[in-house]
Tab-separated table of C-alpha atoms in Angstrom:
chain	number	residue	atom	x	y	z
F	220	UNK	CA	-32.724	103.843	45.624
F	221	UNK	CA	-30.073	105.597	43.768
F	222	UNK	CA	-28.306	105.417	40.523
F	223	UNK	CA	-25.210	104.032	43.072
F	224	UNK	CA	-27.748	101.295	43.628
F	225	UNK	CA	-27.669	99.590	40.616
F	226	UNK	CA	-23.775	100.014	38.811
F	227	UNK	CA	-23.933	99.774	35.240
F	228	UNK	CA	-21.889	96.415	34.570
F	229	UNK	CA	-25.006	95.214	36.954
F	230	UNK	CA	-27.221	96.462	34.428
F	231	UNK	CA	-24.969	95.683	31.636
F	232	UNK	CA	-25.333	92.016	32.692
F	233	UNK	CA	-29.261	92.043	33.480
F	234	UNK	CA	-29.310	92.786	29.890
F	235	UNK	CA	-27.241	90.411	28.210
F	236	UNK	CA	-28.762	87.744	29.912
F	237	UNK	CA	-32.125	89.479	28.477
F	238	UNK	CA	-31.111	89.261	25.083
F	239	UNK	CA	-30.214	85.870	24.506
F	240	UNK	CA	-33.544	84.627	25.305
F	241	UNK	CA	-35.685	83.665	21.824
F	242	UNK	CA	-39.369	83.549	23.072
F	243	UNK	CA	-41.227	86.042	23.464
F	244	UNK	CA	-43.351	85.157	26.134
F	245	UNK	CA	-40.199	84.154	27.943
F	246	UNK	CA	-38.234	87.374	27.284
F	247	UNK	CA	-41.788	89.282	29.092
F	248	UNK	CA	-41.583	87.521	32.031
F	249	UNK	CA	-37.810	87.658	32.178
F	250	UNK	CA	-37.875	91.786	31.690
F	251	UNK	CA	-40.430	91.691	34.631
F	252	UNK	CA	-38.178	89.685	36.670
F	253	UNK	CA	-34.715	91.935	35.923
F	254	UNK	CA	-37.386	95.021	36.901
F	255	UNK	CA	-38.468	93.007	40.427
F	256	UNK	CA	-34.881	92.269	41.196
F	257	UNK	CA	-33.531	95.828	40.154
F	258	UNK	CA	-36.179	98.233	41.510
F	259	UNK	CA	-36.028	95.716	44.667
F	260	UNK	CA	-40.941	95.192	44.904
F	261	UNK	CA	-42.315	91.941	45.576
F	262	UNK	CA	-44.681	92.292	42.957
F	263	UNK	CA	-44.868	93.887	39.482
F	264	UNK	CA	-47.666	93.237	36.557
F	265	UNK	CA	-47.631	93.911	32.716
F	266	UNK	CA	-51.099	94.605	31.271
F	267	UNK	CA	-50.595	94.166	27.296
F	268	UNK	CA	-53.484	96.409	25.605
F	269	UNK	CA	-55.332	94.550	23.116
F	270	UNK	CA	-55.991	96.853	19.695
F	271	UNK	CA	-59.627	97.358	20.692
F	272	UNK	CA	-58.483	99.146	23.751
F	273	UNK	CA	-60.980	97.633	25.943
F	274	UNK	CA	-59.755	93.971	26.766
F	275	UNK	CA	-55.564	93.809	27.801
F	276	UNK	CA	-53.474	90.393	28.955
F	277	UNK	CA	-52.555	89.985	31.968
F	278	UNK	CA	-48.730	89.089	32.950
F	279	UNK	CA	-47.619	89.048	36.560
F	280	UNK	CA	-43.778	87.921	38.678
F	281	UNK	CA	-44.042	87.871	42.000
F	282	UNK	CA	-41.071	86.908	45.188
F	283	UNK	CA	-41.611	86.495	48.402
F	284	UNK	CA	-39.619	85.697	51.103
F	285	UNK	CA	-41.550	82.411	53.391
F	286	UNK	CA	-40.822	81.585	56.932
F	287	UNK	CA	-41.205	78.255	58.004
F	288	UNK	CA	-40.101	77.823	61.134
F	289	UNK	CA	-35.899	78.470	61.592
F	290	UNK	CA	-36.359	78.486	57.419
F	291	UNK	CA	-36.098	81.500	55.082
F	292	UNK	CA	-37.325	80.648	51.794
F	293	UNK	CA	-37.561	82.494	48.309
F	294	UNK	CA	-41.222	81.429	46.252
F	295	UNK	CA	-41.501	82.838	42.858
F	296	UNK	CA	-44.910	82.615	41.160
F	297	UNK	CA	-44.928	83.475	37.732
F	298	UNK	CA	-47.330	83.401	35.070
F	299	UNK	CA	-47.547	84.412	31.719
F	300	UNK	CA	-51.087	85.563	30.081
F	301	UNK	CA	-52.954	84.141	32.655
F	302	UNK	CA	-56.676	85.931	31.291
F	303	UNK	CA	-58.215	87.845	28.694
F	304	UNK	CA	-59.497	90.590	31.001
F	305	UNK	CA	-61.438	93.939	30.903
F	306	UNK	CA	-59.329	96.510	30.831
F	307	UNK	CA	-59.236	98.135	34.898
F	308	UNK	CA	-60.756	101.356	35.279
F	309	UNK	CA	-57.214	102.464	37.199
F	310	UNK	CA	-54.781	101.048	34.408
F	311	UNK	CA	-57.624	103.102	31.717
F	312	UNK	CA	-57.137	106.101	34.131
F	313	UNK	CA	-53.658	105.576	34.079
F	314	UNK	CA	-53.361	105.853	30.333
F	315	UNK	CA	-55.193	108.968	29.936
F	316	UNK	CA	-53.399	110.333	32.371
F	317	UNK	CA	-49.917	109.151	30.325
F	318	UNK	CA	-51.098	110.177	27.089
F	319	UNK	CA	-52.200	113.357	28.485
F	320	UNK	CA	-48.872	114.707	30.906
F	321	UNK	CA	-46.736	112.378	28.751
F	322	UNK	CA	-45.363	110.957	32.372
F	323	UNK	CA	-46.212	107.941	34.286
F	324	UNK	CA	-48.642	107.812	36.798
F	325	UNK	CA	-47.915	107.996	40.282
F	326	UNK	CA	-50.595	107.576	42.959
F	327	UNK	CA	-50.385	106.943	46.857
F	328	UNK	CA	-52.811	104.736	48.310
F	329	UNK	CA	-52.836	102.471	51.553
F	330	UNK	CA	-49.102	103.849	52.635
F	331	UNK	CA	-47.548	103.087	49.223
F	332	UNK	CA	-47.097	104.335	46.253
F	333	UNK	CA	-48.650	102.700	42.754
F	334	UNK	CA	-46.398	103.418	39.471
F	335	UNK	CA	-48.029	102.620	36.395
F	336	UNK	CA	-45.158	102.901	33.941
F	337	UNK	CA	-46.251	103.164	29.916
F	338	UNK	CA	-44.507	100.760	27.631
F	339	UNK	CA	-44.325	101.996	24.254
F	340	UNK	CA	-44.231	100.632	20.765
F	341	UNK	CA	-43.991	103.149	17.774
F	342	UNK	CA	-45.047	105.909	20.562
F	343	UNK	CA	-48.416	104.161	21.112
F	344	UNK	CA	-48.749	102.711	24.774
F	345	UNK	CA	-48.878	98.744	24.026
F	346	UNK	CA	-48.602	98.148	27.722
F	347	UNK	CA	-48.920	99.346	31.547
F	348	UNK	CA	-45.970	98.491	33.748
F	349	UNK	CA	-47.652	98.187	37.457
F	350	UNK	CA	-46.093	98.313	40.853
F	351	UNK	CA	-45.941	99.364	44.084
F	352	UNK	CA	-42.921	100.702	46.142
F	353	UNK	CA	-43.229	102.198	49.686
F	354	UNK	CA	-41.546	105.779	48.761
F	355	UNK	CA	-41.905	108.132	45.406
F	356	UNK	CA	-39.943	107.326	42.392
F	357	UNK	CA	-36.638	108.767	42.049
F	358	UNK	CA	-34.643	109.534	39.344
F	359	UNK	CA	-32.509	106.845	39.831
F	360	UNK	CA	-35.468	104.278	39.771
F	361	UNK	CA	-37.070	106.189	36.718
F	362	UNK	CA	-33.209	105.933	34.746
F	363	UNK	CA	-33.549	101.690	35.431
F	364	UNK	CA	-36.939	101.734	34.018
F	365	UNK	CA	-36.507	103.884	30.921
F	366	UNK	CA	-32.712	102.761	30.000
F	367	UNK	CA	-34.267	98.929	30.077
F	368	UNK	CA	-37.364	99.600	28.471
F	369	UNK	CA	-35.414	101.445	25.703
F	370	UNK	CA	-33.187	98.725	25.040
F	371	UNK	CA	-35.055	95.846	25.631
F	372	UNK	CA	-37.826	97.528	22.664
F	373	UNK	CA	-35.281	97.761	20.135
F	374	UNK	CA	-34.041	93.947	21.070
F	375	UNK	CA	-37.520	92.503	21.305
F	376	UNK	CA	-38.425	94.385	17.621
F	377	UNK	CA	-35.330	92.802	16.168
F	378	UNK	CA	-37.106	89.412	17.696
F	379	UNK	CA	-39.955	89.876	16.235
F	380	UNK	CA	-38.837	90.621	12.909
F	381	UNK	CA	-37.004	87.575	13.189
F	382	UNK	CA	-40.609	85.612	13.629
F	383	UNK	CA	-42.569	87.279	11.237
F	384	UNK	CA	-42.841	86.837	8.043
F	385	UNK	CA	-41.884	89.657	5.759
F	386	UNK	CA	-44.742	89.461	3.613
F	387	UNK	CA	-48.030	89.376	5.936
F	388	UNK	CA	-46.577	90.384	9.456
F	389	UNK	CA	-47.901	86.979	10.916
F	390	UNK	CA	-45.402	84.401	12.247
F	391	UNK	CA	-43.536	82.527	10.264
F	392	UNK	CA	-43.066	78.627	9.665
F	393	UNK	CA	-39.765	78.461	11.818
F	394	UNK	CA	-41.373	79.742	14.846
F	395	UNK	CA	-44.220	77.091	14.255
F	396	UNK	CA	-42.424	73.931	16.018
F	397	UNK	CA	-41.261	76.171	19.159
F	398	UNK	CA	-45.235	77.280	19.926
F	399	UNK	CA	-46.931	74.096	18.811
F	400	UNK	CA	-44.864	72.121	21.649
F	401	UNK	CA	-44.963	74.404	24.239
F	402	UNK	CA	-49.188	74.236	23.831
F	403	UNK	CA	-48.706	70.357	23.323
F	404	UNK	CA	-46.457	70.653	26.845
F	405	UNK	CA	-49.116	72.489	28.540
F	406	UNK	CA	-52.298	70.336	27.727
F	407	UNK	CA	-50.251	67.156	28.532
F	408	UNK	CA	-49.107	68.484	32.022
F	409	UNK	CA	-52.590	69.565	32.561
F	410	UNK	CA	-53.959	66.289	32.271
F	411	UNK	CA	-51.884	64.470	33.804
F	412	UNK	CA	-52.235	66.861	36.589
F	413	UNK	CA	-56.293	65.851	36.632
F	414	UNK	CA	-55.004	62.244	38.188
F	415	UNK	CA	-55.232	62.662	42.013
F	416	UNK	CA	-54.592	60.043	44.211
F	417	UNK	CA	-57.227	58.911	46.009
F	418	UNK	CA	-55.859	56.325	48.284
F	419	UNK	CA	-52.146	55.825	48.022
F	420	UNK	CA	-51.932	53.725	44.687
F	421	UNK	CA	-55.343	54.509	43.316
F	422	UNK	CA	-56.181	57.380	40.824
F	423	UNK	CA	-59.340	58.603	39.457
F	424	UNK	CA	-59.815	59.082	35.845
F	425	UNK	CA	-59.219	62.221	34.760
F	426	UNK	CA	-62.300	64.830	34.607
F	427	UNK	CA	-64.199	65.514	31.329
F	428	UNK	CA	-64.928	69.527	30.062
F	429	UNK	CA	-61.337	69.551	29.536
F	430	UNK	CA	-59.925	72.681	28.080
F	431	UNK	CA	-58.975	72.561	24.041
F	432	UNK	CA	-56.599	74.181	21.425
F	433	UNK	CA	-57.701	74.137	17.790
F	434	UNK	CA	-54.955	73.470	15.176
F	435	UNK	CA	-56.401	74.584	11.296
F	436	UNK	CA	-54.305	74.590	8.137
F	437	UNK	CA	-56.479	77.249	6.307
F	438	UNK	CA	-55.600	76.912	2.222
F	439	UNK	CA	-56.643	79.516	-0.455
F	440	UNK	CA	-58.340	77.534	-3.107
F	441	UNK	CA	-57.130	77.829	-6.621
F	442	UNK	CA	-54.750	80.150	-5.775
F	443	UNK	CA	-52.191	79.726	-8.901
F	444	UNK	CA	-55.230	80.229	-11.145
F	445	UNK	CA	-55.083	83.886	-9.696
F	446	UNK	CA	-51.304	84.532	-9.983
F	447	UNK	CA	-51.576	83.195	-13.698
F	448	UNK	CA	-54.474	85.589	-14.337
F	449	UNK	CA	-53.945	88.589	-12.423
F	450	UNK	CA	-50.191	88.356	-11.878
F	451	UNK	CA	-48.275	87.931	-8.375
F	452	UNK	CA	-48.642	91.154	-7.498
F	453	UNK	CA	-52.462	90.728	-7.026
F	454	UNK	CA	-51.619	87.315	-5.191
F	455	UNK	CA	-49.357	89.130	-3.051
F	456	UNK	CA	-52.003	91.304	-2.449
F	457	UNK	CA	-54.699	88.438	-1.951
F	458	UNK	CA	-52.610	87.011	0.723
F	459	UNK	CA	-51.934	90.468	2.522
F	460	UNK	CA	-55.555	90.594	2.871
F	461	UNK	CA	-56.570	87.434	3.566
F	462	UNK	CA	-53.992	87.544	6.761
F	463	UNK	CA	-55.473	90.886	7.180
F	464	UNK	CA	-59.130	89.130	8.004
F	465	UNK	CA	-57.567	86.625	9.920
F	466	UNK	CA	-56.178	89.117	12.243
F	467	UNK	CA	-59.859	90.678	12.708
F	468	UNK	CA	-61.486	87.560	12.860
F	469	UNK	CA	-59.167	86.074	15.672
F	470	UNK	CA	-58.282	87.197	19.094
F	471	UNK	CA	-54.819	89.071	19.428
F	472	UNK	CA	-53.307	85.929	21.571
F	473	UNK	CA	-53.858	83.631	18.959
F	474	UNK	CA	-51.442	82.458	17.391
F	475	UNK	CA	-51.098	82.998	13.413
F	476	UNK	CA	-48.847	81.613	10.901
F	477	UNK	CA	-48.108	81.846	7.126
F	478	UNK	CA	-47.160	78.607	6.524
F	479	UNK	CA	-45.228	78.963	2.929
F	480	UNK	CA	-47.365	80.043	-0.396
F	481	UNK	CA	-51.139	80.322	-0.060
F	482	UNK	CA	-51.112	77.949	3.513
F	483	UNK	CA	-51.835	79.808	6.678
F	484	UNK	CA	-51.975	77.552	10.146
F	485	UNK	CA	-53.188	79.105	13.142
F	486	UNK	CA	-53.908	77.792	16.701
F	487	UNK	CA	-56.535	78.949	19.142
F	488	UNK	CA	-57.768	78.639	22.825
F	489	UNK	CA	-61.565	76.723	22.440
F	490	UNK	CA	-63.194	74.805	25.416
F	491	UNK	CA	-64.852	72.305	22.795
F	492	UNK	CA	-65.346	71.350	19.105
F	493	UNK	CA	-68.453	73.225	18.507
F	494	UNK	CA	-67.014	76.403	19.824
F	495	UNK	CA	-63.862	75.593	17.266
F	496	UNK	CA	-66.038	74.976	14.851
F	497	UNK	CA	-67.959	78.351	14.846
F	498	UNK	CA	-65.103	80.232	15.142
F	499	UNK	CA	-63.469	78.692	11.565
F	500	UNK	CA	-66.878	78.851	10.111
F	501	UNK	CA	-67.045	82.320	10.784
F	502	UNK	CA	-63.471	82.622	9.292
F	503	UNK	CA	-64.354	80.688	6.234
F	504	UNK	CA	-67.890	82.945	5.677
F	505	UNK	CA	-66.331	86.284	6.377
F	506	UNK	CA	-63.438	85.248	2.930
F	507	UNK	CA	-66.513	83.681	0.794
F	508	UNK	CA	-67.974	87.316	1.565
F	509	UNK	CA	-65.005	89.877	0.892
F	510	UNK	CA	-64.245	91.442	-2.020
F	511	UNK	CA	-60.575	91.190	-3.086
F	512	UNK	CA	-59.855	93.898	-5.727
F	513	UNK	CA	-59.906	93.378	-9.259
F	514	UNK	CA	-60.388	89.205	-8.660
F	515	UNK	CA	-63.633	89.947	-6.396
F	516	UNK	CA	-64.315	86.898	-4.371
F	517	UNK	CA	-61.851	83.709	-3.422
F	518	UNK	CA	-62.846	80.994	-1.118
F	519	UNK	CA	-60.507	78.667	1.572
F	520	UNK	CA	-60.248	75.217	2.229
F	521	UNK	CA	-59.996	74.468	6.081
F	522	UNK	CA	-58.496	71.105	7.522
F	523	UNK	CA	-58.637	71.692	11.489
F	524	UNK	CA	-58.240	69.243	14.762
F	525	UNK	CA	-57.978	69.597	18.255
F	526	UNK	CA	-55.124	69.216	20.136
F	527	UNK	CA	-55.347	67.286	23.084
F	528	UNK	CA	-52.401	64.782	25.523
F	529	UNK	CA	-53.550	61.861	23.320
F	530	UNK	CA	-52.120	63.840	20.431
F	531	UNK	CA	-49.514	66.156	21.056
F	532	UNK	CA	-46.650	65.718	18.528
F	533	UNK	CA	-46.086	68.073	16.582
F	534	UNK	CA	-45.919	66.113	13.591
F	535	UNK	CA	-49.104	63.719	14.102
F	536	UNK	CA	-51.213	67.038	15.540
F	537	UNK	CA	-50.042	68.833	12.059
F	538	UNK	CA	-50.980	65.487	9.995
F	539	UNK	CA	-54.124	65.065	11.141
F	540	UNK	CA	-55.143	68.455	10.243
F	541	UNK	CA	-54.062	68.543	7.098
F	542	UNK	CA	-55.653	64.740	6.224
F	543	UNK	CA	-59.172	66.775	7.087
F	544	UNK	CA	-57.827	69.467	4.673
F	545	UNK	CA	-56.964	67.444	1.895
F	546	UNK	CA	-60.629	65.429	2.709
F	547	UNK	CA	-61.900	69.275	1.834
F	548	UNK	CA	-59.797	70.409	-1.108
F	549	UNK	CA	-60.955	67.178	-2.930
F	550	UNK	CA	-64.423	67.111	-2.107
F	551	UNK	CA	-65.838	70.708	-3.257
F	552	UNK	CA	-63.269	73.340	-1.769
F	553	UNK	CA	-64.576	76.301	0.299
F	554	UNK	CA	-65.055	73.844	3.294
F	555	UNK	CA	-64.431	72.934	6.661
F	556	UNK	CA	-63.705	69.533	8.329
F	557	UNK	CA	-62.299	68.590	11.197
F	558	UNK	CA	-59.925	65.614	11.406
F	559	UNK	CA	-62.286	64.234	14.487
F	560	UNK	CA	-65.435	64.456	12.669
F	561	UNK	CA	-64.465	62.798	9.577
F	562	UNK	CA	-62.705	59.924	11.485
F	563	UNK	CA	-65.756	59.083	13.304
F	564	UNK	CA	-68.178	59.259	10.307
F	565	UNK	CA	-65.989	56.756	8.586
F	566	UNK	CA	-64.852	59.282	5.995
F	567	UNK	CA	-61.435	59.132	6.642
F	568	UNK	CA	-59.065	56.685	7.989
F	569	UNK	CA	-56.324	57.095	11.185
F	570	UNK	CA	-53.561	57.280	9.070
F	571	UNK	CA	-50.697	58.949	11.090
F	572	UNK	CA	-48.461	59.176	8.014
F	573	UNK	CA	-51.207	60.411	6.059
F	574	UNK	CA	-50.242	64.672	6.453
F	575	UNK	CA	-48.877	65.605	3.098
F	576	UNK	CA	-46.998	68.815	4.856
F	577	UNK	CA	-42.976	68.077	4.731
F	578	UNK	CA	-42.478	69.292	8.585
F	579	UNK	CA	-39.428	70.994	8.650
């Protein structure tokens, strides 16, 4: 391939259509798509390095042309985070070998050549670009790469500024309805997918063990009590920190929010309650335990529920958590309770309307 290959207006429009996409997740999969199309391989892969540089996410596109019979067919399979995986010993060979020579790695195995291409953010590698193409990079190739990578950065760290909020660097509360139904989406398609027909009309029930997200409106108890005695500035600090623990305590896929004031939501993969429940347990321990300059210790209030196809409005999935949080806020603070738990005990009622949050 040449740089005649690919004429600028081509690229020119590849990146328009780029940059008026608003998810993030979206925009990945779309830059690995414009790369497919544009460097002409079947196949390319994004492995997204996790902080502790030893577990990545996986993102893959793939095209391939199908033959049935007289019929020529393009298939696109395309998945977004598909695992939490161990970081391959040829992508961590490939990054050594980046950060070391400062150029990708090139490396010819069964009659083709792999490229692993660095991505970088604030000239740390945040991701390996993988591929294969049956002849050496050229220049030409290497100019598509780096021109979209360039531009596509800057576009995707005005997007994220755009979702973050200014204060703690985790999402903000407009970006909360967009994820929340796109999970809700998921779960629902999922289990409906679990009916299979069995003999025309019939369908079995659906499997149990299903797969879980956690909602949990996390609240920092007597919060205005610490602005009114140690100022904002030390609340601004307390809630700098407190987001800071919430980054360590959760995985780097899940999804964090400040919600508005002291009110943090997040949402996290768990395959069951118990599992949810240990995780936000943790959580709660690990702020009963840390010591906030000059105000020492503070303690959170946690309302959490799982979301599931029998609840996946945004609205009700958001009430019910924060029923079980105002069921904790009112009994004791510095507690846990999940919206299921509290239902079934008979400490609660199913009040849909009950969720004191105003939702947008």
């Amino acid at each position: 391939m040449t740089n005649k290959d690919v004429g600028t207006p081509s690229l020119l429009n590849r990146l328009v259509s780029l940059t008026t996409i608003r998810d993030i997740e979206l925009f990945e999969l779309s830059l690995l798509k414009t790369l497919a199309e544009l460097l002409k391989v079947n196949q390319i892969s994004m492995y997204k390095l996790n902080p502790d540089n030893k577990t990545c996410w996986l993102s893959a596109y793939s095209a391939k042309l199908i033959e049935d019979g007289n019929k020529r067919q393009l298939s696109e399979s395309q998945e977004i985070y598909t695992s939490e995986i161990i970081i391959p010993d040829e992508i961590r060979s490939a990054q050594l070998w980046v950060e070391t020579t400062k150029k990708p790695y090139i490396h010819l195995q069964s009659e083709k050549f792999l490229v692993i291409y660095p991505v970088l953010a604030a000239s740390k590698i945040e991701s390996m670009l993988t591929f294969e193409l049956p002849h050496m990079l050229t220049e030409g190739e290497m100019l598509i790469i780096t021109s979209l990578l360039s531009i596509t950065h800057n576009f995707r760290s005005l997007l994220d500024e755009s979702q973050k909020d200014k204060l703690t660097g985790l999402l903000n509360r407009q970006t909360f309805e967009a994820n929340i139904n796109k999970i809700s989406s998921l779960i629902l398609n999922a289990e409906l997918g679990r009916y299979q027909d069995t003999s025309n009309r019939n369908r079995r029930r659906p499997k149990t063990g299903t797969e879980k997200f956690c909602l949990a409106i996390i609240d920092i108890d007597n919060f205005k009590s610490i602005n009114d005695k140690f100022g904002h500035v030390m609340g601004d600090e307390v809630l700098l920190l407190l987001s800071y623990v919430m980054k360590q305590n959760f995985r780097s896929k899940d999804l964090l929010f400040r919600f508005g004031g002291e009110e943090f939501v997040v949402i996290f993969h768990a395959p069951d309650q118990a599992d949810a429940y240990q995780i936000l347990e943790r959580f709660r321990t690990k702020i009963e335990t840390y010591r906030f300059p000059q105000i020492n210790t503070i303690t959170v209030s946690i309302g959490a529920t799982l979301i599931s196809g029998m609840c996946h409005l945004a609205s009700e999935i958001l009430g019910r958590a924060d029923q079980a949080l105002y069921y904790a806020k009112h009994n004791g603070k510095n507690q846990l309770h999940f919206h299921e738990i509290l239902l079934e005990s008979g400490c609660i009622e199913d009040n849909k309307e009950s969720g004191s949050i105003d939702f947008f």
